[in-house]
N, CA, C and O atoms as a Tripos MOL2 file, in Angstrom:
@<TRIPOS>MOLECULE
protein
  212   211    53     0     0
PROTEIN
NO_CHARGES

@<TRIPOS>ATOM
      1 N          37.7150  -36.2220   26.1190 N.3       1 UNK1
      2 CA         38.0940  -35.0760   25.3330 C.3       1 UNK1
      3 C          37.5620  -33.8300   26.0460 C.2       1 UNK1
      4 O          36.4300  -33.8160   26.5300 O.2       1 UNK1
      5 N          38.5680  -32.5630   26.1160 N.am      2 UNK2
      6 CA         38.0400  -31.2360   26.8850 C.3       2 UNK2
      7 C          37.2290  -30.4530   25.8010 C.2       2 UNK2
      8 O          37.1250  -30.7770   24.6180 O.2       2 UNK2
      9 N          36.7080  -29.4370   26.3750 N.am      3 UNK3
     10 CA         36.0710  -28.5860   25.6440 C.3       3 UNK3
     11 C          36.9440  -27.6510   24.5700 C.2       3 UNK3
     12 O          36.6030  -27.1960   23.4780 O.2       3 UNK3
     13 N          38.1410  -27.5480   25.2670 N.am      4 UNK4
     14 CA         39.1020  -26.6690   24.5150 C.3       4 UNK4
     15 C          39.5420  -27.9110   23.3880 C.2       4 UNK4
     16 O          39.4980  -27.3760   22.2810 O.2       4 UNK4
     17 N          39.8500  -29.0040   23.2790 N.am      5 UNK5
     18 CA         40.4240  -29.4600   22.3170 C.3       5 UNK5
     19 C          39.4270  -29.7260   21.4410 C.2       5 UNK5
     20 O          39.7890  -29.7710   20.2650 O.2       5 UNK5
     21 N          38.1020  -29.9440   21.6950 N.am      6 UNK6
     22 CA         36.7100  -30.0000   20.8270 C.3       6 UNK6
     23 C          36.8880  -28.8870   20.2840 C.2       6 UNK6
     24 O          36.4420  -29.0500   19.1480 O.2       6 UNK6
     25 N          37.3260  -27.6610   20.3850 N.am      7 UNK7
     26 CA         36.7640  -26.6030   19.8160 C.3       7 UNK7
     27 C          36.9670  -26.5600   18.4700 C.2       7 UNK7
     28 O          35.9050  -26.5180   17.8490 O.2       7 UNK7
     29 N          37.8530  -26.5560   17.8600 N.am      8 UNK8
     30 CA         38.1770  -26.1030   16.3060 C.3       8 UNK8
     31 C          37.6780  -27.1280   15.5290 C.2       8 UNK8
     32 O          37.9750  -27.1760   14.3350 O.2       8 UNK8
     33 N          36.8280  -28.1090   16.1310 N.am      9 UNK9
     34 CA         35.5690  -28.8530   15.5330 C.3       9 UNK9
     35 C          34.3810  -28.8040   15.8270 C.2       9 UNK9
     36 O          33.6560  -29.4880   15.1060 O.2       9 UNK9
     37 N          33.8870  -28.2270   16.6500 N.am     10 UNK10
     38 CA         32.8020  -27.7290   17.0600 C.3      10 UNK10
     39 C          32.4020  -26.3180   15.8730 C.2      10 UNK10
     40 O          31.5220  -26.2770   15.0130 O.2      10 UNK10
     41 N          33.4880  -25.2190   16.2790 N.am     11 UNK11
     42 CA         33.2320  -24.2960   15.3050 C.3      11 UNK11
     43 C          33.5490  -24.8780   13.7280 C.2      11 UNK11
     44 O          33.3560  -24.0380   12.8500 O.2      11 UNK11
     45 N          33.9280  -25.9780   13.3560 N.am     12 UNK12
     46 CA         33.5420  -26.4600   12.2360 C.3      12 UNK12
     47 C          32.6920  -26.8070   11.4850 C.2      12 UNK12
     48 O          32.6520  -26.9200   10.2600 O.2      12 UNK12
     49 N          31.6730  -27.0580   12.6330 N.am     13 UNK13
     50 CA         30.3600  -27.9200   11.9820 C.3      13 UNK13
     51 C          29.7740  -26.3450   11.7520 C.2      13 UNK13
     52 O          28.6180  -26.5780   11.4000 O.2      13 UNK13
     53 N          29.8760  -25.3770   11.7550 N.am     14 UNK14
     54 CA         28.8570  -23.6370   11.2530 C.3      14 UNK14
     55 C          28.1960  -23.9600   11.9040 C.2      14 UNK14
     56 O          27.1720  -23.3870   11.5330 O.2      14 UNK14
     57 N          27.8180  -24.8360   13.1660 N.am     15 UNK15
     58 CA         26.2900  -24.4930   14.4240 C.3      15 UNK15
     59 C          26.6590  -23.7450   15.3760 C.2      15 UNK15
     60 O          25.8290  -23.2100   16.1110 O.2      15 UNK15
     61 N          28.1490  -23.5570   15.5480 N.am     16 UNK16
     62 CA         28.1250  -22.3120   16.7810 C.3      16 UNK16
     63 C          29.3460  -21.7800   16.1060 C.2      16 UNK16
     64 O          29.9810  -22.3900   15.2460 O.2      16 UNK16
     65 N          29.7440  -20.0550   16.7750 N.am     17 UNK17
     66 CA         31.0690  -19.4390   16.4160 C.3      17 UNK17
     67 C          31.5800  -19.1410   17.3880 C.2      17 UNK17
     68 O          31.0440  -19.2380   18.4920 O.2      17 UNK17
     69 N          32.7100  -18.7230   17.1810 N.am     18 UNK18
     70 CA         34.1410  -18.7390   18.1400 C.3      18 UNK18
     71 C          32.9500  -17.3680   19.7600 C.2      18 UNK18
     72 O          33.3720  -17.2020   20.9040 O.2      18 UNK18
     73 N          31.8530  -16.8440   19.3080 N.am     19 UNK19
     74 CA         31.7460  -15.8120   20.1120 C.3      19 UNK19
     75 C          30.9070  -16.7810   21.1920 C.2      19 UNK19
     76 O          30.9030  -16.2460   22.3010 O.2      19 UNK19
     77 N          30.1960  -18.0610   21.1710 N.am     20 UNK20
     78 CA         29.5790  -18.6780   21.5130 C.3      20 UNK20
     79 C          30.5990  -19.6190   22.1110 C.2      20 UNK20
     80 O          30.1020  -19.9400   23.1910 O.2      20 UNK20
     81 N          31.2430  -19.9570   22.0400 N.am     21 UNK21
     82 CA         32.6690  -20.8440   22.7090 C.3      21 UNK21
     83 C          33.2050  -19.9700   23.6440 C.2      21 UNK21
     84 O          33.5210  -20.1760   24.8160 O.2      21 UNK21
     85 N          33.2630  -18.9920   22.9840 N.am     22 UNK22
     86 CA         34.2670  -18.4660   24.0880 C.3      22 UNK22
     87 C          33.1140  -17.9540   25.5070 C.2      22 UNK22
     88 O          33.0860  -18.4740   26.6230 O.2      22 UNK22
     89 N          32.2820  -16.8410   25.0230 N.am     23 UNK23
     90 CA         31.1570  -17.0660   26.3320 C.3      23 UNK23
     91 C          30.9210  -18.6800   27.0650 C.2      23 UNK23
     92 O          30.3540  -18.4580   28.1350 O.2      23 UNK23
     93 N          31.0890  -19.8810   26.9360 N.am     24 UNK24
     94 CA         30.4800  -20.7750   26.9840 C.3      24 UNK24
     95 C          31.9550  -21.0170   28.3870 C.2      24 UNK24
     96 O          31.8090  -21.2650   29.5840 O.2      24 UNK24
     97 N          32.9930  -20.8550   27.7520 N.am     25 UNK25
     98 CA         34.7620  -21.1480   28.6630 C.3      25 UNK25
     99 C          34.6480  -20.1560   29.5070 C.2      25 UNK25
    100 O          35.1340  -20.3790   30.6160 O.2      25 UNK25
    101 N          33.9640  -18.7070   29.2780 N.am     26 UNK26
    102 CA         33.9060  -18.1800   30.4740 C.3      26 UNK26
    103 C          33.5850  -18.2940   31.1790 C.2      26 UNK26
    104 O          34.1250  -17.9900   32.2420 O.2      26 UNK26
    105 N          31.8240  -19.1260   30.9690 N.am     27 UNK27
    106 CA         30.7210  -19.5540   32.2170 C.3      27 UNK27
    107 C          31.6730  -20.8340   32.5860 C.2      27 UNK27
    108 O          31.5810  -21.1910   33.7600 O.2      27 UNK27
    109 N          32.3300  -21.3760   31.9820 N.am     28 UNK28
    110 CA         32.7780  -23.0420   33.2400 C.3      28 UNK28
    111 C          34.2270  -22.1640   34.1860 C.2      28 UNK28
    112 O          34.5500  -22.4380   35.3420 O.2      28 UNK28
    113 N          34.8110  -21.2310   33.4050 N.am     29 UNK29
    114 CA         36.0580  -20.4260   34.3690 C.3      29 UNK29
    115 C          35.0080  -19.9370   35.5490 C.2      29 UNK29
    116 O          35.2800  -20.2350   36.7120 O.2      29 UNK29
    117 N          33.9180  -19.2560   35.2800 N.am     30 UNK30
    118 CA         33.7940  -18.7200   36.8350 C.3      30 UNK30
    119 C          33.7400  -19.3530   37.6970 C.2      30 UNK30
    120 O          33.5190  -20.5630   37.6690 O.2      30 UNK30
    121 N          33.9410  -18.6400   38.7240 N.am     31 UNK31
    122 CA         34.2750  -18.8020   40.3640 C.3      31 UNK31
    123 C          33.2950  -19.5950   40.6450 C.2      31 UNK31
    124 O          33.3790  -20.7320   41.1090 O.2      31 UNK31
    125 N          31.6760  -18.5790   40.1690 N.am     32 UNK32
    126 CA         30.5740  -18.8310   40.6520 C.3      32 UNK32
    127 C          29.8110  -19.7870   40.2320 C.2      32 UNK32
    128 O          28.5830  -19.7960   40.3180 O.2      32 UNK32
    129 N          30.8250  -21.0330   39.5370 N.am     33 UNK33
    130 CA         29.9450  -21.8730   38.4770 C.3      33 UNK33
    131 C          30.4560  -23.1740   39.9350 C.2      33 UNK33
    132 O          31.5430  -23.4160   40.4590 O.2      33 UNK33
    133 N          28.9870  -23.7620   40.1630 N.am     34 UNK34
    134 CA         29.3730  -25.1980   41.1610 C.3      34 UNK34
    135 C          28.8080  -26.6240   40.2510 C.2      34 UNK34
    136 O          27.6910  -27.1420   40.2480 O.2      34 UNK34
    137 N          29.9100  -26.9550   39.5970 N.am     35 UNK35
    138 CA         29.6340  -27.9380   38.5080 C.3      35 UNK35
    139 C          29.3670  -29.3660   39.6170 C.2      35 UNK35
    140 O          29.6120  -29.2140   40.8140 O.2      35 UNK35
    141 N          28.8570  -30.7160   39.0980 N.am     36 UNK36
    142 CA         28.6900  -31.4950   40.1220 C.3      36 UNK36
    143 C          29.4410  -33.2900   39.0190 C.2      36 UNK36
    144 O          29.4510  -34.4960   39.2690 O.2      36 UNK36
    145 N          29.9530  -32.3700   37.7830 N.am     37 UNK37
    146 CA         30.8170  -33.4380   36.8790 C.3      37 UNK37
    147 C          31.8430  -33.0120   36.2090 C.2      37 UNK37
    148 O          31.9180  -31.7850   36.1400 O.2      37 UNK37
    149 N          32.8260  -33.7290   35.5860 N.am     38 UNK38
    150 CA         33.6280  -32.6820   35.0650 C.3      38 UNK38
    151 C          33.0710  -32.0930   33.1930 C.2      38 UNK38
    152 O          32.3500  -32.7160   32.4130 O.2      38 UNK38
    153 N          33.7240  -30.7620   32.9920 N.am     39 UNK39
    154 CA         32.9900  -30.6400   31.5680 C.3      39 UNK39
    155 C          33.3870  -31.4300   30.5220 C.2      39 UNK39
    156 O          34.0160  -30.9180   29.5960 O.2      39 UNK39
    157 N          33.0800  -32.7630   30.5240 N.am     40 UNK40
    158 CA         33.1810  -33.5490   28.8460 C.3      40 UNK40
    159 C          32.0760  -34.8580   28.9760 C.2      40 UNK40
    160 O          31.1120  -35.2990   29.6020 O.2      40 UNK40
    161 N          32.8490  -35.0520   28.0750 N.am     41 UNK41
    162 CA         31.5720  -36.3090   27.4190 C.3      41 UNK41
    163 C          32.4720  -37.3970   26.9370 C.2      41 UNK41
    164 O          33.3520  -37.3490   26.0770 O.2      41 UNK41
    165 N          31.8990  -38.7770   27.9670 N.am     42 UNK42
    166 CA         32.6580  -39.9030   27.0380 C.3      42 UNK42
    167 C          31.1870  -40.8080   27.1600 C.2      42 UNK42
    168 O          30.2450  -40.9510   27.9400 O.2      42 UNK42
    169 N          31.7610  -41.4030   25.5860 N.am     43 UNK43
    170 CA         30.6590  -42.9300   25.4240 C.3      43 UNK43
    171 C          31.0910  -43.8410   25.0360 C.2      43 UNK43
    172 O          32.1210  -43.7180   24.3730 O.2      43 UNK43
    173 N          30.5340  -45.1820   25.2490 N.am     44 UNK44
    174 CA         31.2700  -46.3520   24.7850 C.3      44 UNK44
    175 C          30.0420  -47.4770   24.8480 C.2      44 UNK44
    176 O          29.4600  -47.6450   25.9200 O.2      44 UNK44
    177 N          29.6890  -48.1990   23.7320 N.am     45 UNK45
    178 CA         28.8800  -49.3960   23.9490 C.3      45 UNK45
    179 C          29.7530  -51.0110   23.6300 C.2      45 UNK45
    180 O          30.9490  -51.1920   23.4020 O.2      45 UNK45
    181 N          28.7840  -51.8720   23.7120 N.am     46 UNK46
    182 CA         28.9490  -53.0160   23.7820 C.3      46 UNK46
    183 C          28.4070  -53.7530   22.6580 C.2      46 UNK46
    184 O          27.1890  -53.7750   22.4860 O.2      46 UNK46
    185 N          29.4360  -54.5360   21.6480 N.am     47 UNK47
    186 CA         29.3160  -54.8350   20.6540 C.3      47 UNK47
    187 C          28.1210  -56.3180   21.2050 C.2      47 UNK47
    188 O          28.0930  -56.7740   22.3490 O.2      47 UNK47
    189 N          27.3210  -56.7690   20.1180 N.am     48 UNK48
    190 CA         25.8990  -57.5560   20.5540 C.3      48 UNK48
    191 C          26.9250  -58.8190   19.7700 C.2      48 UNK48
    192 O          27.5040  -58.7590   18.6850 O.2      48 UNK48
    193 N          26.8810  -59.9350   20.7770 N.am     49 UNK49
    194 CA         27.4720  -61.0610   20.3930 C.3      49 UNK49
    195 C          26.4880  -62.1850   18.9950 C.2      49 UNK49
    196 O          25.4640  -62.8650   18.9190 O.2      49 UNK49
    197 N          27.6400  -61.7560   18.1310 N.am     50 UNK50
    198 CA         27.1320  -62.6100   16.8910 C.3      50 UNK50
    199 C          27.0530  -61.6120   16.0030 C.2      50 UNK50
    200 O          26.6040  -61.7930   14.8710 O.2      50 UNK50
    201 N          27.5310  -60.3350   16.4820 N.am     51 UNK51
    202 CA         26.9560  -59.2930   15.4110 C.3      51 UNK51
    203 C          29.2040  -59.1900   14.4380 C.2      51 UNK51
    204 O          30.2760  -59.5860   14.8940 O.2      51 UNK51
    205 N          28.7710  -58.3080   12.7610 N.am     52 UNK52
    206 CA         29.7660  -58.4000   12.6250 C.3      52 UNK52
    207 C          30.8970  -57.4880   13.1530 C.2      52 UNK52
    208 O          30.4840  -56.5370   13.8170 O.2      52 UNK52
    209 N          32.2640  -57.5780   12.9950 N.am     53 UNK53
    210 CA         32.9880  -56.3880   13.4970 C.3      53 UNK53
    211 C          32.8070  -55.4870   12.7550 C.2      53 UNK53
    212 O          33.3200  -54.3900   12.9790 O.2      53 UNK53
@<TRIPOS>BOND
     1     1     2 1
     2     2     3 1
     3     3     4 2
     4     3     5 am
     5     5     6 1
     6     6     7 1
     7     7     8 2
     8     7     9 am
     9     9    10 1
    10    10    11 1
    11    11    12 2
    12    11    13 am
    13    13    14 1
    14    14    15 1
    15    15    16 2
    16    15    17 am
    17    17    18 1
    18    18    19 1
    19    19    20 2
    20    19    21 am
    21    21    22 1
    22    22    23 1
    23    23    24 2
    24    23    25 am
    25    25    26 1
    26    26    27 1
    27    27    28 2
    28    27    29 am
    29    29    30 1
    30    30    31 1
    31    31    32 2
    32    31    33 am
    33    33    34 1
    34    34    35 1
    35    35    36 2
    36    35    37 am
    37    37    38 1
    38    38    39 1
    39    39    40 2
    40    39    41 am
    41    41    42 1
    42    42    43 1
    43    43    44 2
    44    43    45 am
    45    45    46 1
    46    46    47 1
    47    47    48 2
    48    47    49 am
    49    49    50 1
    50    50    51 1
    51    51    52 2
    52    51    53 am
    53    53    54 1
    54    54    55 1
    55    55    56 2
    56    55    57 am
    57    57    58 1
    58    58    59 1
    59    59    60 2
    60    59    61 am
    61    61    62 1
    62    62    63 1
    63    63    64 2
    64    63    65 am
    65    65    66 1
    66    66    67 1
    67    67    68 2
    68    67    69 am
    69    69    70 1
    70    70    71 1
    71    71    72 2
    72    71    73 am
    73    73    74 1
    74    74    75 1
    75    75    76 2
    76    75    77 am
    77    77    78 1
    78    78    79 1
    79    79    80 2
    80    79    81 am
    81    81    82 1
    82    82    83 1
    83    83    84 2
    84    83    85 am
    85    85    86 1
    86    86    87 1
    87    87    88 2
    88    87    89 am
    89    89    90 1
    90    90    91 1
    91    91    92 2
    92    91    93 am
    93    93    94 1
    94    94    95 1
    95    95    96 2
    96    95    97 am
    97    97    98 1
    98    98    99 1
    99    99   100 2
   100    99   101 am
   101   101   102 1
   102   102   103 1
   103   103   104 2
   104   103   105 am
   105   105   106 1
   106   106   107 1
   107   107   108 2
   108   107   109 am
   109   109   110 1
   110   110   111 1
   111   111   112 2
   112   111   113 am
   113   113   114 1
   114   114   115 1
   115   115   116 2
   116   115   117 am
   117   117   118 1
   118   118   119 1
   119   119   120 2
   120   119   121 am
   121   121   122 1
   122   122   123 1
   123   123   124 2
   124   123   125 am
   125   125   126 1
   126   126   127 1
   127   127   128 2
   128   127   129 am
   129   129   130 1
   130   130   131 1
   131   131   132 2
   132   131   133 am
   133   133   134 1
   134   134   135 1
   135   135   136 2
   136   135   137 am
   137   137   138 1
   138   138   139 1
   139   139   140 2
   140   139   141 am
   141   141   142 1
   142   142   143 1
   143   143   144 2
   144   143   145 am
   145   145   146 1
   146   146   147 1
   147   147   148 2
   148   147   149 am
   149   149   150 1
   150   150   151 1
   151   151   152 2
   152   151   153 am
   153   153   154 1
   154   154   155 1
   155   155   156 2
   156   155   157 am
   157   157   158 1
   158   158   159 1
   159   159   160 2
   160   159   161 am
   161   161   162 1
   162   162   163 1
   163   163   164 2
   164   163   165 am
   165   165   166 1
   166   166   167 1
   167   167   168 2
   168   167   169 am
   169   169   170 1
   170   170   171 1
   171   171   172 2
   172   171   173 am
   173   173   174 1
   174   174   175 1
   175   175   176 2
   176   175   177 am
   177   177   178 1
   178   178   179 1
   179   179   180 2
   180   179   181 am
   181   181   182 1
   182   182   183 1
   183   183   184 2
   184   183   185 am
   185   185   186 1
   186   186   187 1
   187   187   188 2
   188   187   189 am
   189   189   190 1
   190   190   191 1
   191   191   192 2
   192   191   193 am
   193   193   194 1
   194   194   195 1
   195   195   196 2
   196   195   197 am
   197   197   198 1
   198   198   199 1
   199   199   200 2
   200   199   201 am
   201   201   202 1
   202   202   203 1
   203   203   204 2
   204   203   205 am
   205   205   206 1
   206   206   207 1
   207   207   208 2
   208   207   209 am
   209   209   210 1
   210   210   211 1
   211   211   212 2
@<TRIPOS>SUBSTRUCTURE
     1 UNK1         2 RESIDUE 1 A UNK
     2 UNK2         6 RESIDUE 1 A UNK
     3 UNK3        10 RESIDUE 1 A UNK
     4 UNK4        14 RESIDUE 1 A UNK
     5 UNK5        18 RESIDUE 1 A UNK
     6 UNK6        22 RESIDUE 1 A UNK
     7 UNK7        26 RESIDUE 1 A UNK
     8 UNK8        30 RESIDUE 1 A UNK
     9 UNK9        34 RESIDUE 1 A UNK
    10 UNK10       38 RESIDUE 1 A UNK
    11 UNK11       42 RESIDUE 1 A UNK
    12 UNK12       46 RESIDUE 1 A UNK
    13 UNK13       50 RESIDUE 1 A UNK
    14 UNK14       54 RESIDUE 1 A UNK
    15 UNK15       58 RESIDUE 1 A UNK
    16 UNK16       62 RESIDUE 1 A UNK
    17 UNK17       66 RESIDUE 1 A UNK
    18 UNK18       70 RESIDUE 1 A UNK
    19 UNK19       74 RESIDUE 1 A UNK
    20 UNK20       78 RESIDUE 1 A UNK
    21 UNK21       82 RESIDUE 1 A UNK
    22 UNK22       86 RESIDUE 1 A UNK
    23 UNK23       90 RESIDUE 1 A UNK
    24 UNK24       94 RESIDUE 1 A UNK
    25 UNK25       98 RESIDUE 1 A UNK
    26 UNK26      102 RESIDUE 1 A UNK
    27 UNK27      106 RESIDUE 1 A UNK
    28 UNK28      110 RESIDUE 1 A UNK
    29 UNK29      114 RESIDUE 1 A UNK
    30 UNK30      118 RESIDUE 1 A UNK
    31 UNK31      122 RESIDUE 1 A UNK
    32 UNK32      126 RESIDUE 1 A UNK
    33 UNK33      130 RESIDUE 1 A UNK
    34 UNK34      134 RESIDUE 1 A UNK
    35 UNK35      138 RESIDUE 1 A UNK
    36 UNK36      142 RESIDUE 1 A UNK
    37 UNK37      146 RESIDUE 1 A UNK
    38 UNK38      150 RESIDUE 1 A UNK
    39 UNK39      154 RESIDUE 1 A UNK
    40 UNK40      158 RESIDUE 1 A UNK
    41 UNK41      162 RESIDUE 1 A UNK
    42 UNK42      166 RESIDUE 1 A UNK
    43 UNK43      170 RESIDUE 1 A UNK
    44 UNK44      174 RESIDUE 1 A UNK
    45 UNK45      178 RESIDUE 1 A UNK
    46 UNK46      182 RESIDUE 1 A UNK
    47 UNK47      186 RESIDUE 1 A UNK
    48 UNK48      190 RESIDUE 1 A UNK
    49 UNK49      194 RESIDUE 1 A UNK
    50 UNK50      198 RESIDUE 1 A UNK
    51 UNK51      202 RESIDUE 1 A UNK
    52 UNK52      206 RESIDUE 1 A UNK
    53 UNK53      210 RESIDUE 1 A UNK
């Protein structure tokens, strides 16, 4: 999931507002930003055998 499609749930939870998002898309747009991952987040675990679904 990107940052842009997180957004209108992010500013849902009232911990950040649209002025904090949007500064946040400016710092990953700059030029001068040398990221070394891309910006998101995935997780996934492993269900423990014997446990229920």
């Amino acid at each position: 999931m990107t940052w842009r499609r997180m957004r209108p749930a992010l500013e849902a939870t009232g911990r950040v507002d649209a002025g904090v998002v949007d500064e946040a898309f400016a710092c990953l747009s700059s030029p001068r930003l040398a990221e070394v991952a891309p910006g998101m987040l995935q997780a996934w675990r492993r269900r423990r055998s014997g446990s229920p679904s």
